[in-house]
CSV table of C-alpha atoms in Angstrom, one decimal:
chain,number,residue,atom,x,y,z
A,1,MET,CA,-22.1,60.1,-40.2
A,2,ASN,CA,-19.8,62.5,-41.8
A,3,GLU,CA,-22.7,65.0,-42.3
A,4,LEU,CA,-23.7,64.6,-38.6
A,5,GLU,CA,-20.1,65.2,-37.5
A,6,ASN,CA,-19.8,68.3,-39.7
A,7,TRP,CA,-23.0,69.6,-38.4
A,8,TRP,CA,-21.9,69.0,-34.8
A,9,GLN,CA,-18.6,70.8,-35.4
A,10,SER,CA,-20.3,73.8,-37.0
A,11,ASN,CA,-23.3,74.2,-34.6
A,12,ALA,CA,-21.9,72.9,-31.2
A,13,PRO,CA,-20.7,75.4,-28.7
A,14,GLY,CA,-17.0,75.8,-28.4
A,15,TRP,CA,-16.6,74.4,-24.9
A,16,VAL,CA,-18.7,71.3,-25.9
A,17,SER,CA,-16.6,70.7,-28.9
A,18,ASP,CA,-13.4,71.0,-26.9
A,19,ALA,CA,-14.6,68.6,-24.2
A,20,THR,CA,-15.6,66.1,-26.9
A,21,SER,CA,-12.2,66.3,-28.5
A,22,TYR,CA,-10.5,65.8,-25.1
A,23,LEU,CA,-12.6,62.8,-24.3
A,24,ALA,CA,-12.0,61.4,-27.8
A,25,SER,CA,-8.2,61.8,-27.3
A,26,ILE,CA,-8.3,60.0,-24.0
A,27,TRP,CA,-10.4,57.2,-25.5
A,28,ASN,CA,-8.0,56.8,-28.4
A,29,GLU,CA,-4.9,57.1,-26.3
A,30,GLY,CA,-6.0,54.3,-23.9
A,31,ALA,CA,-3.3,52.4,-21.9
A,32,TYR,CA,-0.4,50.1,-22.7
A,33,GLY,CA,-0.6,51.0,-26.3
A,34,LEU,CA,-4.3,50.0,-26.7
A,35,THR,CA,-7.3,52.1,-27.0
A,36,PHE,CA,-10.0,51.8,-24.3
A,37,GLY,CA,-12.3,50.4,-27.1
A,38,GLN,CA,-9.8,47.6,-27.7
A,39,ILE,CA,-9.4,46.9,-24.0
A,40,ILE,CA,-13.2,46.7,-23.5
A,41,LEU,CA,-13.6,44.6,-26.6
A,42,VAL,CA,-10.9,42.1,-25.4
A,43,PHE,CA,-12.4,42.0,-22.0
A,44,LEU,CA,-15.8,41.2,-23.5
A,45,ILE,CA,-14.3,38.5,-25.7
A,46,MET,CA,-12.4,36.8,-22.8
A,47,SER,CA,-15.5,37.0,-20.6
A,48,PHE,CA,-17.6,35.4,-23.2
A,49,ALA,CA,-14.9,32.7,-23.6
A,50,ILE,CA,-14.8,31.9,-19.9
A,51,LEU,CA,-18.6,31.9,-19.8
A,52,LEU,CA,-18.6,29.5,-22.8
A,53,ARG,CA,-16.1,27.3,-21.0
A,54,GLY,CA,-18.4,27.1,-17.9
A,55,LEU,CA,-21.4,26.2,-20.1
A,56,PHE,CA,-19.2,23.7,-22.0
A,57,ALA,CA,-18.2,22.0,-18.7
A,58,ARG,CA,-21.7,22.0,-17.2
A,59,THR,CA,-23.6,20.9,-20.3
A,60,LEU,CA,-21.5,19.0,-22.9
A,61,VAL,CA,-19.1,17.3,-20.5
A,62,VAL,CA,-21.8,16.4,-18.0
A,63,TRP,CA,-24.1,15.1,-20.7
A,64,ALA,CA,-21.3,13.0,-22.1
A,65,THR,CA,-20.5,11.7,-18.7
A,66,ARG,CA,-24.1,10.7,-18.0
A,67,TRP,CA,-24.3,9.1,-21.4
A,68,ALA,CA,-21.2,7.1,-20.8
A,69,ALA,CA,-22.4,6.0,-17.4
A,70,GLY,CA,-25.6,4.6,-18.9
A,71,SER,CA,-23.7,2.3,-21.3
A,72,SER,CA,-22.7,-1.3,-20.5
A,73,THR,CA,-19.0,-0.9,-21.5
A,74,GLN,CA,-16.4,0.9,-19.6
A,75,ILE,CA,-14.4,2.2,-22.6
A,76,ASP,CA,-16.6,5.2,-23.2
A,77,ASN,CA,-16.5,6.1,-19.5
A,78,ALA,CA,-12.7,6.1,-19.6
A,79,LEU,CA,-12.7,8.1,-22.8
A,80,VAL,CA,-14.9,10.8,-21.4
A,81,ASN,CA,-13.0,11.1,-18.2
A,82,ALA,CA,-9.7,11.3,-20.2
A,83,VAL,CA,-10.6,14.1,-22.6
A,84,ALA,CA,-13.0,16.1,-20.4
A,85,THR,CA,-10.4,18.2,-18.7
A,86,PRO,CA,-8.3,19.0,-21.8
A,87,LEU,CA,-11.4,19.9,-23.8
A,88,LYS,CA,-12.3,22.6,-21.4
A,89,ILE,CA,-9.2,24.6,-22.6
A,90,ILE,CA,-10.6,25.0,-26.1
A,91,PRO,CA,-13.0,27.9,-25.4
A,92,VAL,CA,-10.2,29.8,-23.6
A,93,VAL,CA,-7.7,29.3,-26.5
A,94,ALA,CA,-10.4,30.4,-29.0
A,95,GLY,CA,-11.0,33.6,-26.9
A,96,ILE,CA,-7.2,34.4,-26.8
A,97,TYR,CA,-7.0,33.9,-30.6
A,98,ALA,CA,-10.0,36.2,-31.2
A,99,SER,CA,-8.5,38.8,-28.9
A,100,ILE,CA,-5.2,38.8,-30.9
A,101,GLN,CA,-7.1,39.2,-34.2
A,102,VAL,CA,-9.0,42.2,-32.8
A,103,LEU,CA,-6.0,44.0,-31.5
A,104,ASP,CA,-3.8,45.9,-33.8
A,105,VAL,CA,-0.5,44.6,-32.3
A,106,ASP,CA,3.0,44.5,-33.7
A,107,PRO,CA,3.5,41.7,-36.3
A,108,MET,CA,6.3,40.2,-34.2
A,109,VAL,CA,4.1,40.1,-31.1
A,110,GLU,CA,1.3,38.5,-33.2
A,111,LEU,CA,3.8,35.9,-34.5
A,112,TYR,CA,4.9,34.9,-31.0
A,113,ALA,CA,1.3,34.9,-29.7
A,114,GLY,CA,0.3,32.7,-32.6
A,115,ARG,CA,3.1,30.2,-31.7
A,116,ILE,CA,2.1,30.2,-28.1
A,117,ILE,CA,-1.5,29.4,-29.1
A,118,GLN,CA,-0.2,26.6,-31.4
A,119,SER,CA,1.9,25.2,-28.6
A,120,VAL,CA,-1.0,25.2,-26.2
A,121,VAL,CA,-3.3,23.4,-28.8
A,122,THR,CA,-0.6,20.9,-29.6
A,123,LEU,CA,0.1,20.1,-25.9
A,124,THR,CA,-3.7,19.8,-25.3
A,125,ILE,CA,-4.1,17.3,-28.1
A,126,PHE,CA,-1.2,15.1,-27.0
A,127,TRP,CA,-2.3,15.5,-23.3
A,128,SER,CA,-5.7,14.2,-24.4
A,129,LEU,CA,-4.2,11.3,-26.3
A,130,SER,CA,-2.1,10.5,-23.2
A,131,ARG,CA,-5.1,10.4,-20.9
A,132,ALA,CA,-7.1,8.5,-23.5
A,133,ALA,CA,-4.4,5.8,-23.5
A,134,ARG,CA,-6.0,4.4,-20.3
A,135,ILE,CA,-8.7,3.0,-22.5
A,136,LEU,CA,-6.2,0.2,-23.3
A,137,GLU,CA,-6.8,-1.2,-19.8
A,138,TYR,CA,-10.2,-2.4,-21.1
A,139,MET,CA,-9.2,-3.2,-24.6
A,140,LEU,CA,-6.2,-5.4,-23.6
A,141,THR,CA,-8.1,-7.8,-21.5
A,142,GLY,CA,-6.6,-10.9,-23.2
A,143,VAL,CA,-3.1,-9.5,-22.8
A,144,ARG,CA,-3.8,-8.8,-19.1
A,145,ARG,CA,-4.7,-12.4,-18.6
A,146,ALA,CA,-1.7,-13.6,-20.6
A,147,LEU,CA,0.9,-11.3,-18.9
A,148,SER,CA,-0.4,-9.6,-15.7
A,149,ALA,CA,-2.1,-6.5,-14.6
A,150,PRO,CA,1.2,-4.7,-13.7
A,151,ALA,CA,2.7,-5.5,-17.1
A,152,VAL,CA,-0.3,-3.9,-18.9
A,153,ASP,CA,0.0,-0.9,-16.5
A,154,TRP,CA,3.6,-0.5,-17.4
A,155,MET,CA,2.8,-0.7,-21.1
A,156,ILE,CA,0.2,2.0,-20.8
A,157,LYS,CA,2.5,4.3,-18.7
A,158,ALA,CA,5.3,3.8,-21.4
A,159,LEU,CA,2.8,4.8,-24.1
A,160,GLN,CA,1.7,7.9,-22.1
A,161,PHE,CA,5.3,8.9,-21.6
A,162,LEU,CA,5.9,8.5,-25.4
A,163,LEU,CA,2.9,10.6,-26.3
A,164,VAL,CA,4.0,13.4,-23.9
A,165,ALA,CA,7.6,13.2,-25.4
A,166,LEU,CA,6.1,13.5,-29.0
A,167,GLY,CA,4.0,16.5,-27.9
A,168,LEU,CA,7.1,18.2,-26.5
A,169,GLY,CA,9.0,17.4,-29.7
A,170,ALA,CA,6.2,18.9,-31.8
A,171,VAL,CA,6.2,22.1,-29.8
A,172,ALA,CA,9.9,22.3,-30.2
A,173,GLN,CA,9.6,22.1,-33.9
A,174,GLN,CA,7.0,24.8,-33.9
A,175,TRP,CA,9.5,27.1,-32.3
A,176,GLY,CA,12.2,26.2,-34.8
A,177,ILE,CA,14.2,24.0,-32.5
A,178,ALA,CA,15.9,21.0,-34.2
A,179,VAL,CA,14.9,17.9,-32.4
A,180,ALA,CA,17.5,15.4,-33.9
A,181,PRO,CA,20.6,17.2,-32.5
A,182,LEU,CA,18.8,17.7,-29.2
A,183,LEU,CA,18.0,13.9,-29.0
A,184,ALA,CA,21.7,13.2,-29.8
A,185,GLY,CA,22.8,15.5,-27.0
A,186,LEU,CA,20.3,13.9,-24.7
A,187,GLY,CA,21.6,10.5,-25.6
A,188,VAL,CA,25.2,11.4,-24.6
A,189,PHE,CA,23.8,13.0,-21.4
A,190,GLY,CA,21.7,9.9,-20.8
A,191,ILE,CA,24.8,7.7,-21.0
A,192,ALA,CA,26.5,9.9,-18.4
A,193,ILE,CA,23.5,9.7,-16.1
A,194,GLY,CA,23.2,6.0,-16.7
A,195,LEU,CA,26.7,5.3,-15.4
A,196,GLY,CA,25.8,7.1,-12.2
A,197,ALA,CA,22.3,5.7,-11.9
A,198,GLN,CA,23.0,2.0,-12.1
A,199,ASP,CA,20.8,1.2,-9.2
A,200,LEU,CA,17.9,2.9,-10.8
A,201,PHE,CA,18.2,0.8,-14.0
A,202,ARG,CA,18.9,-2.3,-12.0
A,203,ASN,CA,15.6,-1.8,-10.1
A,204,LEU,CA,13.8,-1.0,-13.3
A,205,ILE,CA,15.0,-4.3,-14.9
A,206,SER,CA,14.2,-6.2,-11.7
A,207,GLY,CA,10.7,-4.8,-11.9
A,208,LEU,CA,10.3,-6.0,-15.4
A,209,LEU,CA,11.6,-9.5,-14.4
A,210,ILE,CA,9.1,-9.6,-11.5
A,211,ILE,CA,6.2,-8.8,-13.8
A,212,GLY,CA,7.4,-11.1,-16.5
A,213,GLU,CA,7.9,-14.1,-14.1
A,214,LYS,CA,4.6,-13.3,-12.3
A,215,ARG,CA,6.1,-13.8,-8.9
A,216,PHE,CA,3.3,-11.8,-7.3
A,217,VAL,CA,0.6,-9.3,-8.3
A,218,PRO,CA,-1.1,-6.5,-6.3
A,219,GLY,CA,-3.4,-7.9,-3.6
A,220,GLU,CA,-1.3,-11.0,-2.8
A,221,TRP,CA,0.3,-11.8,0.5
A,222,ILE,CA,4.1,-12.4,0.3
A,223,ARG,CA,7.0,-12.8,2.7
A,224,VAL,CA,10.6,-12.0,1.9
A,225,ASP,CA,12.9,-13.4,4.7
A,226,GLY,CA,14.7,-10.6,6.4
A,227,VAL,CA,13.0,-7.9,4.4
A,228,VAL,CA,9.2,-7.7,4.8
A,229,GLU,CA,5.9,-9.6,5.0
A,230,GLY,CA,2.6,-8.1,3.9
A,231,THR,CA,0.2,-7.5,1.1
A,232,VAL,CA,1.4,-6.1,-2.3
A,233,GLU,CA,-0.3,-2.9,-3.2
A,234,ARG,CA,1.6,-1.5,-6.2
A,235,ILE,CA,4.6,-2.5,-8.4
A,236,ASN,CA,6.3,0.7,-9.5
A,237,PHE,CA,9.3,1.3,-11.8
A,238,ARG,CA,11.8,1.5,-9.0
A,239,SER,CA,10.2,-0.1,-5.9
A,240,THR,CA,7.2,-2.1,-4.8
A,241,LEU,CA,4.8,-0.9,-2.2
A,242,ILE,CA,4.0,-3.6,0.4
A,243,ARG,CA,1.7,-2.9,3.3
A,244,ARG,CA,2.5,-4.8,6.4
A,245,PHE,CA,-0.3,-6.4,8.6
A,246,ASP,CA,0.1,-3.4,11.0
A,247,LYS,CA,-0.9,-1.2,8.0
A,248,GLY,CA,2.5,0.3,7.7
A,249,PRO,CA,3.6,0.8,4.1
A,250,VAL,CA,7.1,-0.5,3.1
A,251,PHE,CA,8.7,0.6,-0.2
A,252,VAL,CA,11.1,-2.3,-1.2
A,253,PRO,CA,13.5,-1.8,-4.1
A,254,ASN,CA,12.7,-4.2,-6.9
A,255,SER,CA,16.2,-5.6,-6.9
A,256,LYS,CA,15.8,-7.0,-3.4
A,257,LEU,CA,12.6,-8.7,-4.5
A,258,ALA,CA,14.1,-10.1,-7.7
A,259,ASP,CA,17.2,-11.6,-6.0
A,260,ALA,CA,15.6,-12.9,-2.8
A,261,ALA,CA,13.4,-15.9,-2.2
A,262,VAL,CA,9.8,-14.8,-2.1
A,263,THR,CA,7.1,-16.9,-0.4
A,264,ASN,CA,3.7,-16.2,-2.0
A,265,PHE,CA,1.1,-17.3,0.6
A,266,SER,CA,-1.8,-16.2,-1.6
A,267,ARG,CA,-1.1,-19.0,-4.0
A,268,MET,CA,-1.4,-21.8,-1.5
A,269,THR,CA,-3.9,-24.5,-2.4
A,270,HIS,CA,-4.5,-25.5,1.2
A,271,ARG,CA,-3.5,-24.5,4.7
A,272,ARG,CA,-1.8,-27.1,6.9
A,273,ILE,CA,-2.5,-28.1,10.5
A,274,LYS,CA,0.4,-29.9,12.1
A,275,TRP,CA,0.2,-30.8,15.8
A,276,ALA,CA,2.0,-33.0,18.3
A,277,VAL,CA,-0.5,-34.0,21.0
A,278,GLY,CA,1.0,-35.7,24.1
A,279,VAL,CA,-0.9,-38.0,26.5
A,280,GLU,CA,0.3,-39.5,29.8
A,281,TYR,CA,2.4,-42.7,29.9
A,282,SER,CA,-0.4,-44.3,32.0
A,283,THR,CA,-2.5,-44.4,28.8
A,284,THR,CA,-3.2,-48.0,27.7
A,285,VAL,CA,-2.7,-49.4,24.1
A,286,GLU,CA,-6.5,-49.7,23.7
A,287,GLN,CA,-7.0,-46.1,24.7
A,288,LEU,CA,-4.3,-45.0,22.3
A,289,LYS,CA,-5.9,-46.9,19.4
A,290,SER,CA,-9.4,-45.5,20.2
A,291,ILE,CA,-8.1,-41.9,20.5
A,292,ARG,CA,-6.2,-42.2,17.2
A,293,GLN,CA,-9.2,-43.7,15.3
A,294,GLU,CA,-11.7,-41.1,16.6
A,295,ILE,CA,-9.5,-38.2,15.7
A,296,GLU,CA,-9.0,-39.6,12.2
A,297,ASP,CA,-12.8,-40.2,11.8
A,298,TRP,CA,-13.5,-36.6,12.8
A,299,LEU,CA,-11.1,-35.3,10.1
A,300,MET,CA,-12.4,-37.6,7.4
A,301,ASN,CA,-16.0,-36.6,8.2
A,302,ASP,CA,-15.5,-32.9,8.3
A,303,GLU,CA,-16.2,-31.2,5.0
A,304,ARG,CA,-13.8,-28.4,5.7
A,305,ILE,CA,-10.8,-30.8,5.8
A,306,ALA,CA,-9.1,-31.8,2.5
A,307,LYS,CA,-9.0,-35.6,2.0
A,308,PRO,CA,-6.5,-37.9,0.4
A,309,PRO,CA,-5.3,-38.4,-2.3
A,310,GLU,CA,-5.6,-34.6,-2.8
A,311,VAL,CA,-3.4,-34.0,0.2
A,312,ALA,CA,-1.8,-36.1,2.9
A,313,LEU,CA,-3.7,-36.9,6.2
A,314,PHE,CA,-2.0,-38.7,9.1
A,315,VAL,CA,-3.0,-39.4,12.7
A,316,ARG,CA,-0.4,-41.7,14.2
A,317,VAL,CA,1.3,-42.5,17.5
A,318,ASP,CA,4.6,-40.9,16.6
A,319,ALA,CA,7.1,-40.7,19.5
A,320,PHE,CA,7.8,-41.6,23.1
A,321,ASN,CA,8.7,-38.2,24.5
A,322,ALA,CA,10.4,-37.5,27.9
A,323,SER,CA,7.0,-37.1,29.7
A,324,SER,CA,4.4,-38.1,27.1
A,325,ILE,CA,3.3,-40.4,24.3
A,326,ASP,CA,2.9,-38.1,21.3
A,327,PHE,CA,0.3,-38.3,18.5
A,328,LEU,CA,1.3,-36.7,15.2
A,329,ILE,CA,-1.7,-34.9,13.6
A,330,TYR,CA,-1.0,-33.8,10.0
A,331,THR,CA,-3.8,-32.5,7.8
A,332,PHE,CA,-4.9,-29.7,5.5
A,333,THR,CA,-7.9,-27.4,5.3
A,334,LYS,CA,-9.7,-26.6,2.0
A,335,THR,CA,-9.7,-22.9,2.7
A,336,THR,CA,-6.7,-20.7,2.5
A,337,ASN,CA,-8.4,-17.8,4.3
A,338,TRP,CA,-6.5,-17.2,7.5
A,339,GLY,CA,-9.6,-16.3,9.6
A,340,GLU,CA,-11.5,-19.4,8.4
A,341,TRP,CA,-8.4,-21.6,9.0
A,342,LEU,CA,-8.2,-20.3,12.6
A,343,GLU,CA,-11.9,-21.1,13.1
A,344,ILE,CA,-11.4,-24.7,11.8
A,345,LYS,CA,-8.4,-25.2,14.1
A,346,GLU,CA,-10.4,-24.0,17.1
A,347,ALA,CA,-13.2,-26.5,16.4
A,348,PHE,CA,-10.7,-29.3,15.9
A,349,ALA,CA,-8.9,-28.5,19.2
A,350,TYR,CA,-12.2,-28.7,21.1
A,351,SER,CA,-12.9,-32.1,19.5
A,352,VAL,CA,-9.5,-33.5,20.3
A,353,MET,CA,-9.9,-32.4,23.9
A,354,ASP,CA,-13.3,-34.1,24.1
A,355,ILE,CA,-12.0,-37.3,22.5
A,356,ILE,CA,-9.1,-37.7,24.9
A,357,GLU,CA,-11.3,-37.0,27.9
A,358,ARG,CA,-14.0,-39.4,26.7
A,359,ASN,CA,-11.5,-42.2,26.4
A,360,GLY,CA,-10.3,-41.8,30.0
A,361,ALA,CA,-6.9,-40.4,29.1
A,362,ALA,CA,-5.3,-37.1,30.0
A,363,PHE,CA,-2.9,-34.6,28.4
A,364,ALA,CA,0.7,-34.9,29.5
A,365,PHE,CA,2.8,-32.1,30.7
A,366,PRO,CA,6.6,-31.9,31.4
A,367,SER,CA,7.4,-33.4,34.8
A,368,GLN,CA,10.4,-34.7,36.8
A,369,THR,CA,10.6,-37.3,39.5
A,370,ILE,CA,13.4,-37.4,42.2
A,371,TYR,CA,14.0,-40.7,44.1
A,372,MET,CA,15.6,-40.6,47.6
A,373,ASP,CA,17.4,-43.9,48.6
A,374,GLN,CA,18.9,-44.2,52.2
A,375,SER,CA,20.6,-47.6,52.5
A,376,ASP,CA,22.9,-46.5,55.5
A,377,PRO,CA,21.7,-44.4,58.5
A,378,PRO,CA,23.2,-41.0,58.7
A,379,GLU,CA,26.2,-40.6,61.0
A,380,ILE,CA,25.4,-38.5,64.1
A,381,MET,CA,28.1,-36.0,64.8
A,382,ALA,CA,28.4,-34.8,68.5
A,383,PRO,CA,30.2,-31.5,69.1
A,384,PRO,CA,33.5,-31.7,71.0
A,385,GLU,CA,33.8,-30.9,74.7
A,386,ASP,CA,34.7,-27.4,75.6
A,387,LYS,CA,37.7,-27.8,78.0
A,388,SER,CA,38.2,-24.1,78.4
A,389,ALA,CA,35.0,-23.9,80.5
A,390,ASP,CA,36.9,-25.1,83.7
A,391,LYS,CA,39.3,-22.3,83.6
A,392,ARG,CA,36.7,-19.7,83.7
A,393,LEU,CA,35.8,-17.8,87.1
A,394,PRO,CA,32.8,-19.2,89.0
A,395,ALA,CA,29.5,-17.3,88.7
A,396,PRO,CA,28.6,-15.0,91.6
A,397,ASP,CA,26.1,-16.2,94.2
A,398,ASN,CA,23.2,-13.8,94.2
A,399,ARG,CA,21.9,-15.1,97.5
A,400,LYS,CA,24.9,-13.8,99.2
A,401,ALA,CA,25.1,-10.6,97.5
A,402,GLY,CA,23.1,-7.8,99.2
A,403,ALA,CA,21.6,-4.7,97.9
A,404,GLN,CA,23.8,-1.7,97.4
A,405,GLY,CA,24.5,0.2,100.7
A,406,SER,CA,23.2,-2.6,103.0
A,407,THR,CA,25.0,-5.0,105.3
A,408,SER,CA,25.4,-8.7,104.9
A,409,GLN,CA,23.1,-9.5,107.7
A,410,GLU,CA,20.3,-7.3,106.1
A,411,ALA,CA,20.8,-8.9,102.8
A,412,SER,CA,20.7,-12.4,104.3
A,413,SER,CA,17.5,-11.6,106.2
A,414,ASP,CA,15.9,-10.5,103.1
């Protein structure tokens, strides 16, 4: 190469040698303190890193996802989904590191660039571990049964938060920041915040009590008098999301749910039917006995109705009401599903109507009877005589009065 360069300088024309020297100076001068050769090389390295990332995402991650989907367990699926996104950063980080090694940069710049790369790698590792903590959902099946699903979710969220905090602490140490004094300062700061955020911690503790006592879990139907009634969707650190039956979401602070009486309808063993059916007072005793016995037989023979001694079942003549003789019907259905319960009630109502009609009785309705008693005839009151009528002038005699402008004789002849 040296001999070729010397030959070119001795044999090349002057204007060609000058042009070559000028282009070489521009090439070596470059921009931003880098030669054009370095800029092009860095561009090629980063392009290759991005291309490698795309191939990594389309081949390795897709292959791992398909492999995990074909297995019988869900742990590998969760693991692949957790680390797939963070692992895509590896080719880009490797490209940045290779670019720094190629460039002839200032040692101080290289130092800070190396720390930045270390910080990115550290955060990626702890981020991957935090996402992989969701695997515990499938590994802590026994704990989920012993405690509850929200309790396990809170444990996993606490572990994820701890991993992220450890990652930030490791990054701080890489930059020469002392973590212990920082934690002490944060502790004092946390006490000051805690004094002003008592409601926040109260709701947090209330949430832990709700989960520990297993008052309700997501998916159950609850009612809190004066607050809300609906289906529990999620128990958060501060509040619980309850969706009403009109599909409106309600975020209730955990303290209100911990201090109030909560009715959990989803944990009912049976659904009750309690009716007061009134018949007319003209119903005979035999009709009452027959109606009562047929209604009781219908309930005892229907498979959808729970039977004693599991639950109570009563069909009795209960009260003499103002306008009716009332039967008390008290029974329970086996199902707790609201739609099925309504269907059973409807069929039972049809049967009760048919039984009462078949026995010749009728349903009573509120009525009122008014009795009119006239022992003495009413006194006839006659109006008083009008004595002022004699003092009035007599009415004119039209027969004697003639037309206007005529004589009395003409008028009388008419």
